[in-house]
mmCIF file of C-alpha atoms in Angstrom:
data_model
loop_
_atom_site.group_PDB
_atom_site.id
_atom_site.type_symbol
_atom_site.label_atom_id
_atom_site.label_comp_id
_atom_site.label_asym_id
_atom_site.label_seq_id
_atom_site.Cartn_x
_atom_site.Cartn_y
_atom_site.Cartn_z
ATOM 1 C CA UNK A 224 126.177 12.928 -79.835
ATOM 2 C CA UNK A 225 127.836 9.828 -78.408
ATOM 3 C CA UNK A 226 125.695 7.567 -80.624
ATOM 4 C CA UNK A 227 126.647 9.636 -83.676
ATOM 5 C CA UNK A 228 130.363 9.720 -82.894
ATOM 6 C CA UNK A 229 130.535 6.006 -82.107
ATOM 7 C CA UNK A 230 128.223 5.126 -85.021
ATOM 8 C CA UNK A 231 126.041 3.167 -82.596
ATOM 9 C CA UNK A 232 122.616 1.931 -83.650
ATOM 10 C CA UNK A 233 120.035 1.996 -80.854
ATOM 11 C CA UNK A 234 116.394 1.114 -81.504
ATOM 12 C CA UNK A 235 114.209 4.204 -81.303
ATOM 13 C CA UNK A 236 117.185 6.588 -81.204
ATOM 14 C CA UNK A 237 119.507 6.067 -84.153
ATOM 15 C CA UNK A 238 120.021 4.188 -87.407
ATOM 16 C CA UNK A 239 122.756 3.498 -89.910
ATOM 17 C CA UNK A 240 121.661 3.048 -93.513
ATOM 18 C CA UNK A 241 123.210 3.657 -96.919
ATOM 19 C CA UNK A 242 120.907 5.871 -99.013
ATOM 20 C CA UNK A 243 120.732 6.993 -102.608
ATOM 21 C CA UNK A 244 119.464 10.155 -104.227
ATOM 22 C CA UNK A 245 115.883 8.881 -104.469
ATOM 23 C CA UNK A 246 115.680 7.441 -100.924
ATOM 24 C CA UNK A 247 114.220 9.129 -97.867
ATOM 25 C CA UNK A 248 116.782 11.296 -96.137
ATOM 26 C CA UNK A 249 115.253 11.394 -92.676
ATOM 27 C CA UNK A 250 116.765 9.016 -90.146
ATOM 28 C CA UNK A 251 113.306 8.056 -88.831
ATOM 29 C CA UNK A 252 112.630 6.162 -92.061
ATOM 30 C CA UNK A 253 115.336 3.653 -91.119
ATOM 31 C CA UNK A 254 115.056 3.532 -87.331
ATOM 32 C CA UNK A 255 113.740 0.439 -85.590
ATOM 33 C CA UNK A 256 111.122 0.794 -82.851
ATOM 34 C CA UNK A 257 112.169 -0.207 -79.344
ATOM 35 C CA UNK A 258 109.279 -2.517 -78.465
ATOM 36 C CA UNK A 259 110.854 -3.334 -75.108
ATOM 37 C CA UNK A 260 109.333 -0.040 -73.940
ATOM 38 C CA UNK A 261 105.811 -1.442 -74.419
ATOM 39 C CA UNK A 262 104.414 -2.206 -70.987
ATOM 40 C CA UNK A 263 101.142 -3.194 -69.431
ATOM 41 C CA UNK A 264 100.770 0.456 -68.376
ATOM 42 C CA UNK A 265 100.771 1.554 -72.025
ATOM 43 C CA UNK A 266 98.036 -0.903 -72.950
ATOM 44 C CA UNK A 267 96.099 0.058 -69.810
ATOM 45 C CA UNK A 268 96.319 3.734 -70.821
ATOM 46 C CA UNK A 269 94.736 2.918 -74.197
ATOM 47 C CA UNK A 270 91.842 1.141 -72.441
ATOM 48 C CA UNK A 271 91.486 4.015 -69.947
ATOM 49 C CA UNK A 272 91.445 6.626 -72.712
ATOM 50 C CA UNK A 273 88.761 4.778 -74.632
ATOM 51 C CA UNK A 274 86.657 4.153 -71.528
ATOM 52 C CA UNK A 275 86.918 7.849 -70.568
ATOM 53 C CA UNK A 276 85.782 8.789 -74.072
ATOM 54 C CA UNK A 277 82.803 6.417 -73.815
ATOM 55 C CA UNK A 278 81.830 7.937 -70.448
ATOM 56 C CA UNK A 279 82.164 11.454 -71.884
ATOM 57 C CA UNK A 280 79.843 10.769 -74.819
ATOM 58 C CA UNK A 281 77.386 8.860 -72.637
ATOM 59 C CA UNK A 282 77.976 5.516 -74.347
ATOM 60 C CA UNK A 283 79.820 3.709 -71.549
ATOM 61 C CA UNK A 284 78.359 0.537 -70.112
ATOM 62 C CA UNK A 285 79.151 0.844 -66.423
ATOM 63 C CA UNK A 286 78.088 -2.729 -65.727
ATOM 64 C CA UNK A 287 80.665 -5.495 -65.983
ATOM 65 C CA UNK A 288 80.154 -7.581 -69.132
ATOM 66 C CA UNK A 289 82.380 -10.485 -68.049
ATOM 67 C CA UNK A 290 84.751 -11.487 -65.295
ATOM 68 C CA UNK A 291 88.201 -10.186 -66.055
ATOM 69 C CA UNK A 292 90.867 -12.852 -66.190
ATOM 70 C CA UNK A 293 93.237 -10.812 -64.045
ATOM 71 C CA UNK A 294 96.792 -10.002 -64.987
ATOM 72 C CA UNK A 295 97.932 -11.570 -68.220
ATOM 73 C CA UNK A 296 101.285 -13.229 -68.645
ATOM 74 C CA UNK A 297 104.370 -11.274 -69.620
ATOM 75 C CA UNK A 298 104.219 -9.646 -73.056
ATOM 76 C CA UNK A 299 107.375 -11.549 -74.159
ATOM 77 C CA UNK A 300 108.003 -9.125 -77.017
ATOM 78 C CA UNK A 301 111.187 -10.927 -78.091
ATOM 79 C CA UNK A 302 108.961 -13.676 -79.542
ATOM 80 C CA UNK A 303 106.793 -11.276 -81.555
ATOM 81 C CA UNK A 304 107.135 -11.176 -85.335
ATOM 82 C CA UNK A 305 107.171 -8.292 -87.793
ATOM 83 C CA UNK A 306 104.172 -7.597 -90.017
ATOM 84 C CA UNK A 307 103.586 -4.908 -92.631
ATOM 85 C CA UNK A 308 100.315 -3.130 -91.977
ATOM 86 C CA UNK A 309 99.181 -3.825 -95.553
ATOM 87 C CA UNK A 310 99.107 -7.535 -94.702
ATOM 88 C CA UNK A 311 96.945 -6.934 -91.610
ATOM 89 C CA UNK A 312 94.549 -4.299 -92.935
ATOM 90 C CA UNK A 313 92.745 -3.626 -96.189
ATOM 91 C CA UNK A 314 93.295 0.079 -96.787
ATOM 92 C CA UNK A 315 90.382 1.715 -98.531
ATOM 93 C CA UNK A 316 88.098 4.677 -98.168
ATOM 94 C CA UNK A 317 85.598 3.621 -95.568
ATOM 95 C CA UNK A 318 82.033 4.389 -94.752
ATOM 96 C CA UNK A 319 80.252 4.681 -91.457
ATOM 97 C CA UNK A 320 79.566 1.328 -89.806
ATOM 98 C CA UNK A 321 76.116 1.185 -88.237
ATOM 99 C CA UNK A 322 74.698 -1.461 -85.903
ATOM 100 C CA UNK A 323 72.509 -2.690 -88.778
ATOM 101 C CA UNK A 324 75.650 -3.370 -90.875
ATOM 102 C CA UNK A 325 77.495 -5.246 -88.109
ATOM 103 C CA UNK A 326 77.950 -8.983 -88.504
ATOM 104 C CA UNK A 327 78.136 -11.161 -85.362
ATOM 105 C CA UNK A 328 81.372 -13.033 -84.815
ATOM 106 C CA UNK A 329 83.655 -14.646 -82.276
ATOM 107 C CA UNK A 330 86.288 -11.911 -82.110
ATOM 108 C CA UNK A 331 85.924 -8.639 -80.246
ATOM 109 C CA UNK A 332 87.574 -6.306 -82.732
ATOM 110 C CA UNK A 333 87.494 -3.452 -80.231
ATOM 111 C CA UNK A 334 89.881 -5.330 -77.940
ATOM 112 C CA UNK A 335 92.162 -6.162 -80.859
ATOM 113 C CA UNK A 336 91.990 -2.550 -82.081
ATOM 114 C CA UNK A 337 93.102 -1.267 -78.669
ATOM 115 C CA UNK A 338 96.045 -3.657 -78.712
ATOM 116 C CA UNK A 339 97.012 -2.520 -82.221
ATOM 117 C CA UNK A 340 96.572 1.171 -81.317
ATOM 118 C CA UNK A 341 99.088 0.804 -78.500
ATOM 119 C CA UNK A 342 101.625 -0.937 -80.745
ATOM 120 C CA UNK A 343 101.150 1.548 -83.600
ATOM 121 C CA UNK A 344 101.537 4.486 -81.177
ATOM 122 C CA UNK A 345 104.969 3.092 -80.258
ATOM 123 C CA UNK A 346 105.967 3.998 -83.840
ATOM 124 C CA UNK A 347 104.665 7.582 -83.775
ATOM 125 C CA UNK A 348 108.169 9.070 -83.358
ATOM 126 C CA UNK A 349 108.890 7.960 -86.922
ATOM 127 C CA UNK A 350 106.316 10.338 -88.388
ATOM 128 C CA UNK A 351 105.733 14.051 -88.040
ATOM 129 C CA UNK A 352 105.466 17.272 -89.990
ATOM 130 C CA UNK A 353 108.516 16.523 -92.125
ATOM 131 C CA UNK A 354 107.612 12.867 -92.639
ATOM 132 C CA UNK A 355 103.848 12.506 -92.779
ATOM 133 C CA UNK A 356 102.153 9.155 -92.325
ATOM 134 C CA UNK A 357 100.666 8.978 -95.802
ATOM 135 C CA UNK A 358 98.556 6.095 -97.060
ATOM 136 C CA UNK A 359 101.576 4.546 -98.801
ATOM 137 C CA UNK A 360 103.717 4.842 -95.656
ATOM 138 C CA UNK A 361 100.887 3.320 -93.607
ATOM 139 C CA UNK A 362 100.808 0.295 -95.881
ATOM 140 C CA UNK A 363 104.588 -0.168 -95.663
ATOM 141 C CA UNK A 364 104.867 0.433 -91.897
ATOM 142 C CA UNK A 365 106.223 -2.624 -90.107
ATOM 143 C CA UNK A 366 105.050 -3.397 -86.580
ATOM 144 C CA UNK A 367 105.751 -6.297 -84.261
ATOM 145 C CA UNK A 368 102.853 -8.373 -82.963
ATOM 146 C CA UNK A 369 102.328 -11.622 -81.086
ATOM 147 C CA UNK A 370 102.165 -14.461 -83.588
ATOM 148 C CA UNK A 371 100.799 -17.969 -83.741
ATOM 149 C CA UNK A 372 102.880 -21.053 -84.522
ATOM 150 C CA UNK A 373 101.897 -20.745 -88.206
ATOM 151 C CA UNK A 374 103.350 -17.195 -88.320
ATOM 152 C CA UNK A 375 100.011 -15.341 -88.511
ATOM 153 C CA UNK A 376 99.165 -12.564 -86.033
ATOM 154 C CA UNK A 377 97.715 -13.988 -82.812
ATOM 155 C CA UNK A 378 94.492 -11.998 -82.548
ATOM 156 C CA UNK A 379 93.141 -14.304 -79.826
ATOM 157 C CA UNK A 380 96.134 -13.439 -77.616
ATOM 158 C CA UNK A 381 95.662 -9.715 -78.316
ATOM 159 C CA UNK A 382 91.995 -9.892 -77.364
ATOM 160 C CA UNK A 383 92.664 -11.859 -74.166
ATOM 161 C CA UNK A 384 95.486 -9.515 -73.159
ATOM 162 C CA UNK A 385 93.246 -6.450 -73.419
ATOM 163 C CA UNK A 386 90.441 -8.312 -71.616
ATOM 164 C CA UNK A 387 92.801 -8.878 -68.673
ATOM 165 C CA UNK A 388 93.151 -5.113 -68.088
ATOM 166 C CA UNK A 389 91.082 -2.944 -65.758
ATOM 167 C CA UNK A 390 87.907 -1.403 -67.250
ATOM 168 C CA UNK A 391 88.105 -3.649 -70.314
ATOM 169 C CA UNK A 392 85.042 -5.463 -68.994
ATOM 170 C CA UNK A 393 83.017 -2.267 -69.472
ATOM 171 C CA UNK A 394 83.735 -1.506 -73.123
#
């Protein structure tokens, strides 16, 4: 109530926005995510969850694939930039990806996906039964990510950050 009475705006808790008759009326549409709450523990939980799933379905590789780099530097979220998901992903109806369809490359998309999953989950409070995460809302969702000097998302950093976490060398 204090935030409401004082008209305070706090990331992840409140927002102040002028709306019209055809705008969304739920506060969550205008709230900013508090990315300062992203921690190494959150990213580690994503890796742990995926590794546990792989063990459960019998697909886990229990042998180390590479030597982990150890703890990564601070996340330094204040230097991250905002990106709309539609500029990171091509949204389309997909089909099952098989090993035969995979193309070799230099990036481990699984590591990058786990980084993105953790960041996207930080925005989950904005969506629910009354405000579903529809395809159009997905495209317009803005998330913060590490960025390169040229302003593009820094996928190499995301991959190396995930690779520095425990159990990442087994997925």
